[in-house]
Short mmCIF file of C-alpha atoms in Angstrom, two decimals:
data_model
loop_
_atom_site.label_atom_id
_atom_site.label_comp_id
_atom_site.label_asym_id
_atom_site.label_seq_id
_atom_site.Cartn_x
_atom_site.Cartn_y
_atom_site.Cartn_z
CA MET A 1 -26.20 -16.58 -7.44
CA THR A 2 -26.66 -13.34 -5.50
CA ILE A 3 -23.95 -10.68 -5.71
CA ARG A 4 -23.21 -9.18 -2.31
CA VAL A 5 -22.37 -5.47 -2.47
CA LEU A 6 -20.87 -3.12 0.13
CA LEU A 7 -21.58 0.60 -0.47
CA VAL A 8 -18.85 3.03 0.60
CA ASP A 9 -19.49 6.77 0.29
CA ASP A 10 -19.46 9.63 2.79
CA GLN A 11 -22.70 11.01 1.37
CA PRO A 12 -25.72 9.15 2.82
CA LEU A 13 -27.98 10.37 0.02
CA LEU A 14 -25.77 8.75 -2.63
CA ARG A 15 -25.63 5.50 -0.70
CA THR A 16 -29.43 5.52 -0.48
CA GLY A 17 -29.70 6.08 -4.22
CA PHE A 18 -27.29 3.27 -5.04
CA ARG A 19 -29.07 0.94 -2.62
CA PHE A 20 -32.43 1.72 -4.23
CA ILE A 21 -31.05 0.91 -7.69
CA LEU A 22 -29.22 -2.25 -6.70
CA GLU A 23 -31.87 -3.83 -4.52
CA ALA A 24 -34.33 -3.63 -7.42
CA GLU A 25 -32.20 -6.31 -9.12
CA PRO A 26 -32.99 -9.96 -8.33
CA ASP A 27 -29.34 -11.02 -8.36
CA VAL A 28 -27.88 -8.18 -6.26
CA THR A 29 -28.14 -7.47 -2.55
CA VAL A 30 -26.58 -4.68 -0.49
CA VAL A 31 -25.06 -6.26 2.60
CA GLY A 32 -23.75 -3.07 4.22
CA GLU A 33 -22.78 0.58 4.02
CA ALA A 34 -19.81 2.63 5.19
CA GLY A 35 -19.15 6.36 5.29
CA ASP A 36 -15.35 6.20 5.38
CA GLY A 37 -12.48 3.92 4.45
CA ALA A 38 -11.79 2.61 7.95
CA VAL A 39 -15.35 1.41 8.41
CA ALA A 40 -15.28 -0.01 4.89
CA MET A 41 -12.31 -2.20 5.78
CA GLU A 42 -14.08 -3.45 8.91
CA GLN A 43 -17.28 -4.12 6.98
CA SER A 44 -15.40 -5.94 4.25
CA ARG A 45 -13.80 -8.29 6.75
CA ALA A 46 -17.07 -8.90 8.56
CA LEU A 47 -19.54 -9.10 5.68
CA LEU A 48 -17.39 -10.67 2.92
CA PRO A 49 -18.95 -8.75 0.02
CA ASP A 50 -18.37 -9.82 -3.55
CA VAL A 51 -18.10 -6.21 -4.75
CA VAL A 52 -17.19 -3.02 -2.88
CA LEU A 53 -18.48 0.18 -4.48
CA MET A 54 -15.82 2.57 -3.22
CA ASP A 55 -15.82 6.38 -3.14
CA VAL A 56 -12.42 8.05 -3.50
CA ARG A 57 -12.43 11.15 -1.33
CA MET A 58 -13.71 10.52 2.20
CA PRO A 59 -12.76 11.74 5.67
CA GLY A 60 -10.05 9.76 7.46
CA THR A 61 -8.93 6.77 5.40
CA ASP A 62 -9.63 7.57 1.76
CA GLY A 63 -10.87 5.17 -0.89
CA ILE A 64 -7.42 4.56 -2.36
CA GLU A 65 -5.89 3.35 0.89
CA ALA A 66 -9.04 1.41 1.78
CA THR A 67 -8.93 -0.33 -1.61
CA ARG A 68 -5.25 -1.19 -1.19
CA ARG A 69 -5.79 -2.70 2.25
CA ILE A 70 -9.00 -4.56 1.40
CA VAL A 71 -7.35 -6.24 -1.59
CA ARG A 72 -4.07 -6.91 0.21
CA GLU A 73 -5.65 -8.32 3.37
CA ALA A 74 -8.02 -10.55 1.42
CA ALA A 75 -5.44 -11.79 -1.08
CA PRO A 76 -4.29 -14.89 0.88
CA SER A 77 -7.89 -15.99 1.45
CA ALA A 78 -10.29 -17.71 -0.90
CA HIS A 79 -12.60 -14.70 -0.95
CA VAL A 80 -11.21 -11.50 -2.43
CA PRO A 81 -13.72 -8.65 -2.83
CA LYS A 82 -13.66 -6.80 -6.14
CA VAL A 83 -13.44 -3.04 -5.75
CA LEU A 84 -15.20 -0.63 -8.10
CA VAL A 85 -14.03 2.92 -7.45
CA LEU A 86 -16.43 5.84 -7.77
CA THR A 87 -15.15 9.11 -9.15
CA THR A 88 -16.13 12.42 -10.69
CA PHE A 89 -14.26 14.13 -13.50
CA ASP A 90 -12.73 16.61 -11.07
CA LEU A 91 -11.10 13.71 -9.25
CA ASP A 92 -9.65 11.99 -12.31
CA GLU A 93 -6.12 12.22 -10.96
CA TYR A 94 -6.92 9.48 -8.46
CA ILE A 95 -7.83 6.84 -11.01
CA VAL A 96 -4.36 5.47 -11.80
CA GLU A 97 -3.64 5.28 -8.06
CA ALA A 98 -6.89 3.38 -7.54
CA LEU A 99 -6.10 0.86 -10.27
CA ARG A 100 -2.63 0.31 -8.87
CA ALA A 101 -4.13 -0.15 -5.42
CA GLY A 102 -6.02 -3.16 -6.72
CA ALA A 103 -9.34 -1.78 -7.96
CA SER A 104 -11.01 -3.80 -10.68
CA GLY A 105 -12.12 -0.63 -12.41
CA PHE A 106 -14.01 2.58 -11.86
CA LEU A 107 -17.35 4.24 -12.42
CA LEU A 108 -18.39 7.84 -12.68
CA LYS A 109 -20.79 8.94 -9.97
CA ASP A 110 -23.40 9.89 -12.55
CA VAL A 111 -23.30 6.43 -14.16
CA PRO A 112 -26.71 5.37 -15.55
CA PRO A 113 -28.42 2.75 -13.34
CA ASP A 114 -28.24 -0.02 -15.94
CA GLU A 115 -24.49 0.54 -16.44
CA LEU A 116 -23.92 0.51 -12.68
CA VAL A 117 -25.65 -2.85 -12.35
CA GLN A 118 -23.86 -4.30 -15.36
CA ALA A 119 -20.47 -3.12 -14.07
CA ILE A 120 -21.08 -4.83 -10.75
CA ARG A 121 -22.01 -8.05 -12.51
CA VAL A 122 -18.91 -7.89 -14.70
CA VAL A 123 -16.41 -7.49 -11.86
CA ALA A 124 -18.25 -10.00 -9.68
CA ALA A 125 -17.70 -12.51 -12.49
CA GLY A 126 -13.95 -11.86 -12.29
CA ASP A 127 -13.46 -9.41 -15.15
CA ALA A 128 -12.45 -5.76 -14.96
CA ILE A 129 -14.13 -2.58 -16.09
CA VAL A 130 -12.18 -0.77 -18.77
CA ALA A 131 -14.42 1.93 -20.22
CA PRO A 132 -12.68 2.87 -23.48
CA SER A 133 -13.90 6.45 -23.81
CA VAL A 134 -13.03 7.36 -20.24
CA THR A 135 -10.08 5.10 -19.44
CA ARG A 136 -8.08 6.22 -22.47
CA ARG A 137 -8.80 9.86 -21.66
CA LEU A 138 -7.64 9.42 -18.08
CA LEU A 139 -4.50 7.49 -18.90
CA ASP A 140 -3.61 9.94 -21.66
CA LYS A 141 -4.11 12.84 -19.30
CA PHE A 142 -2.08 11.41 -16.44
CA ALA A 143 0.43 9.17 -18.21
CA THR A 144 3.14 11.73 -17.46
CA ARG A 145 2.74 10.85 -13.80
CA LEU A 146 3.47 7.21 -14.49
CA PRO A 147 7.12 6.13 -14.33
CA SER A 148 8.66 6.13 -17.78
CA ALA A 149 9.74 2.93 -19.48
CA HIS A 150 13.46 3.56 -18.93
CA GLN A 151 12.84 4.40 -15.26
CA GLN A 152 10.98 1.15 -14.68
CA ALA A 153 13.07 -1.02 -17.01
CA THR A 154 9.88 -2.98 -17.60
CA PRO A 155 9.84 -3.32 -21.42
CA ALA A 156 11.94 -6.46 -21.06
CA ARG A 157 8.85 -8.08 -19.58
CA LEU A 158 7.17 -7.78 -22.96
CA ASP A 159 9.80 -10.11 -24.45
CA ARG A 160 7.85 -12.93 -22.85
CA LEU A 161 4.97 -12.32 -25.26
CA THR A 162 4.57 -13.61 -28.79
CA GLU A 163 3.87 -11.13 -31.58
CA ARG A 164 0.19 -12.04 -31.53
CA GLU A 165 0.03 -11.60 -27.75
CA LEU A 166 1.66 -8.16 -28.08
CA GLU A 167 -0.96 -7.27 -30.65
CA VAL A 168 -3.71 -8.42 -28.28
CA LEU A 169 -2.19 -6.35 -25.47
CA ARG A 170 -2.24 -3.25 -27.69
CA LEU A 171 -5.91 -3.83 -28.45
CA ILE A 172 -6.72 -4.39 -24.78
CA ALA A 173 -5.05 -1.06 -24.05
CA LYS A 174 -7.20 0.51 -26.74
CA GLY A 175 -10.20 -0.54 -24.67
CA MET A 176 -11.48 -3.28 -26.95
CA SER A 177 -13.62 -6.14 -25.67
CA ASN A 178 -12.79 -9.76 -26.52
CA ALA A 179 -15.47 -9.72 -29.23
CA GLU A 180 -14.03 -6.56 -30.79
CA ILE A 181 -10.50 -7.97 -30.70
CA ALA A 182 -11.74 -11.17 -32.34
CA ALA A 183 -13.32 -9.15 -35.16
CA GLN A 184 -10.18 -7.05 -35.57
CA LEU A 185 -7.87 -10.08 -35.78
CA VAL A 186 -10.37 -12.30 -37.62
CA VAL A 187 -10.15 -15.08 -35.06
CA SER A 188 -12.65 -16.68 -32.68
CA GLU A 189 -13.52 -15.11 -29.36
CA THR A 190 -12.29 -18.29 -27.65
CA THR A 191 -8.87 -17.78 -29.24
CA VAL A 192 -8.82 -14.20 -27.99
CA LYS A 193 -9.67 -15.34 -24.45
CA THR A 194 -6.72 -17.73 -24.62
CA HIS A 195 -4.39 -14.95 -25.76
CA VAL A 196 -5.65 -12.58 -23.06
CA GLY A 197 -5.12 -15.26 -20.42
CA ASN A 198 -1.58 -15.87 -21.69
CA VAL A 199 -0.80 -12.14 -21.60
CA LEU A 200 -1.98 -11.78 -18.01
CA THR A 201 -0.19 -14.92 -16.86
CA LYS A 202 3.14 -14.17 -18.57
CA LEU A 203 3.21 -10.59 -17.30
CA GLY A 204 1.99 -11.43 -13.80
CA LEU A 205 -1.06 -9.19 -14.10
CA ARG A 206 -4.32 -9.51 -12.22
CA ASP A 207 -6.70 -8.29 -14.92
CA ARG A 208 -7.23 -6.18 -18.05
CA VAL A 209 -7.03 -2.93 -16.10
CA GLN A 210 -3.48 -3.68 -15.01
CA ALA A 211 -2.71 -4.63 -18.61
CA VAL A 212 -3.79 -1.17 -19.78
CA VAL A 213 -1.62 0.56 -17.18
CA LEU A 214 1.39 -1.63 -18.07
CA ALA A 215 0.96 -0.86 -21.77
CA TYR A 216 1.34 2.84 -20.96
CA GLU A 217 4.16 2.34 -18.47
CA THR A 218 6.25 0.36 -20.92
CA GLY A 219 5.66 2.74 -23.81
CA LEU A 220 3.79 0.08 -25.80
CA ILE A 221 0.99 2.62 -26.05
CA VAL A 222 1.75 6.29 -26.64
CA PRO A 223 -0.48 8.72 -24.69
CA GLY A 224 -2.99 10.24 -27.08
CA ALA A 225 -2.68 7.41 -29.59
CA PHE A 226 -6.37 6.60 -29.45
CA SER A 227 -7.84 10.05 -28.86
#
C-alpha cells in the first residue's frame, strides 16, 4: 500500500529535500506540494493525501489554521488526512496549538531521513507521533499556557477510567510506547493496546497525542515530572 504525502512548506528547497527523501521509499509517493496554508487546503481536498507534512509559519494562512481546517473539513468523510507538523526549536510555542488543531504529531525540521519516513508510516497507519524527549520538554515548557484543571473542570472526566487505565494514561503521557508500558506493568502488549483503546474511547480522544495534552490539562501529570 502506497502512502500518499502532501508537502507543505514555504521554502522550495526544503520541499525538494523532503521529496527526494520520500520518493526513494517504495511505499511512499509525494502527490503534491504547497507553499502556504490556503493552497495546502485546496491540494488536500483535490489530492486526498494520506499524510500532510505541514510547516507552521507560512505567509497567509499558517500551518495551524490549515491543519485545523483540513482535519475539520475531512472529518465527516471516510478519508481524513493525518497531519504531521514541522517545527524548529524557536517555534516550540506553536506545538500545543498544532496538536489541539488536530495534528497527529510533529517533527523537527532537522529530523534524520529515516525518522521522517518512519514517522510518516506511523501516522499513516493511524497512530500518533509522541517523541518522549521533545514532547515532554515542550509540554513542560508551555503547560502554563494550557487552561488549569480547575478552569476546565475536566478532572471529572478521569473518573470514567479504572485505576489501571489511569496508570496507562500516566505512562502514555510519559511518552512510553505500548511495548514499554507492557514491560513496566508486566502485562502483554495486547493487553496494553486494549487499555489504551479504552482510555481514548472513554475520554473521547482521537489519539495518544491528545491523551498527553489532557494529562497535563487535568493535572494528572505535573510539568517537569519527567525531566
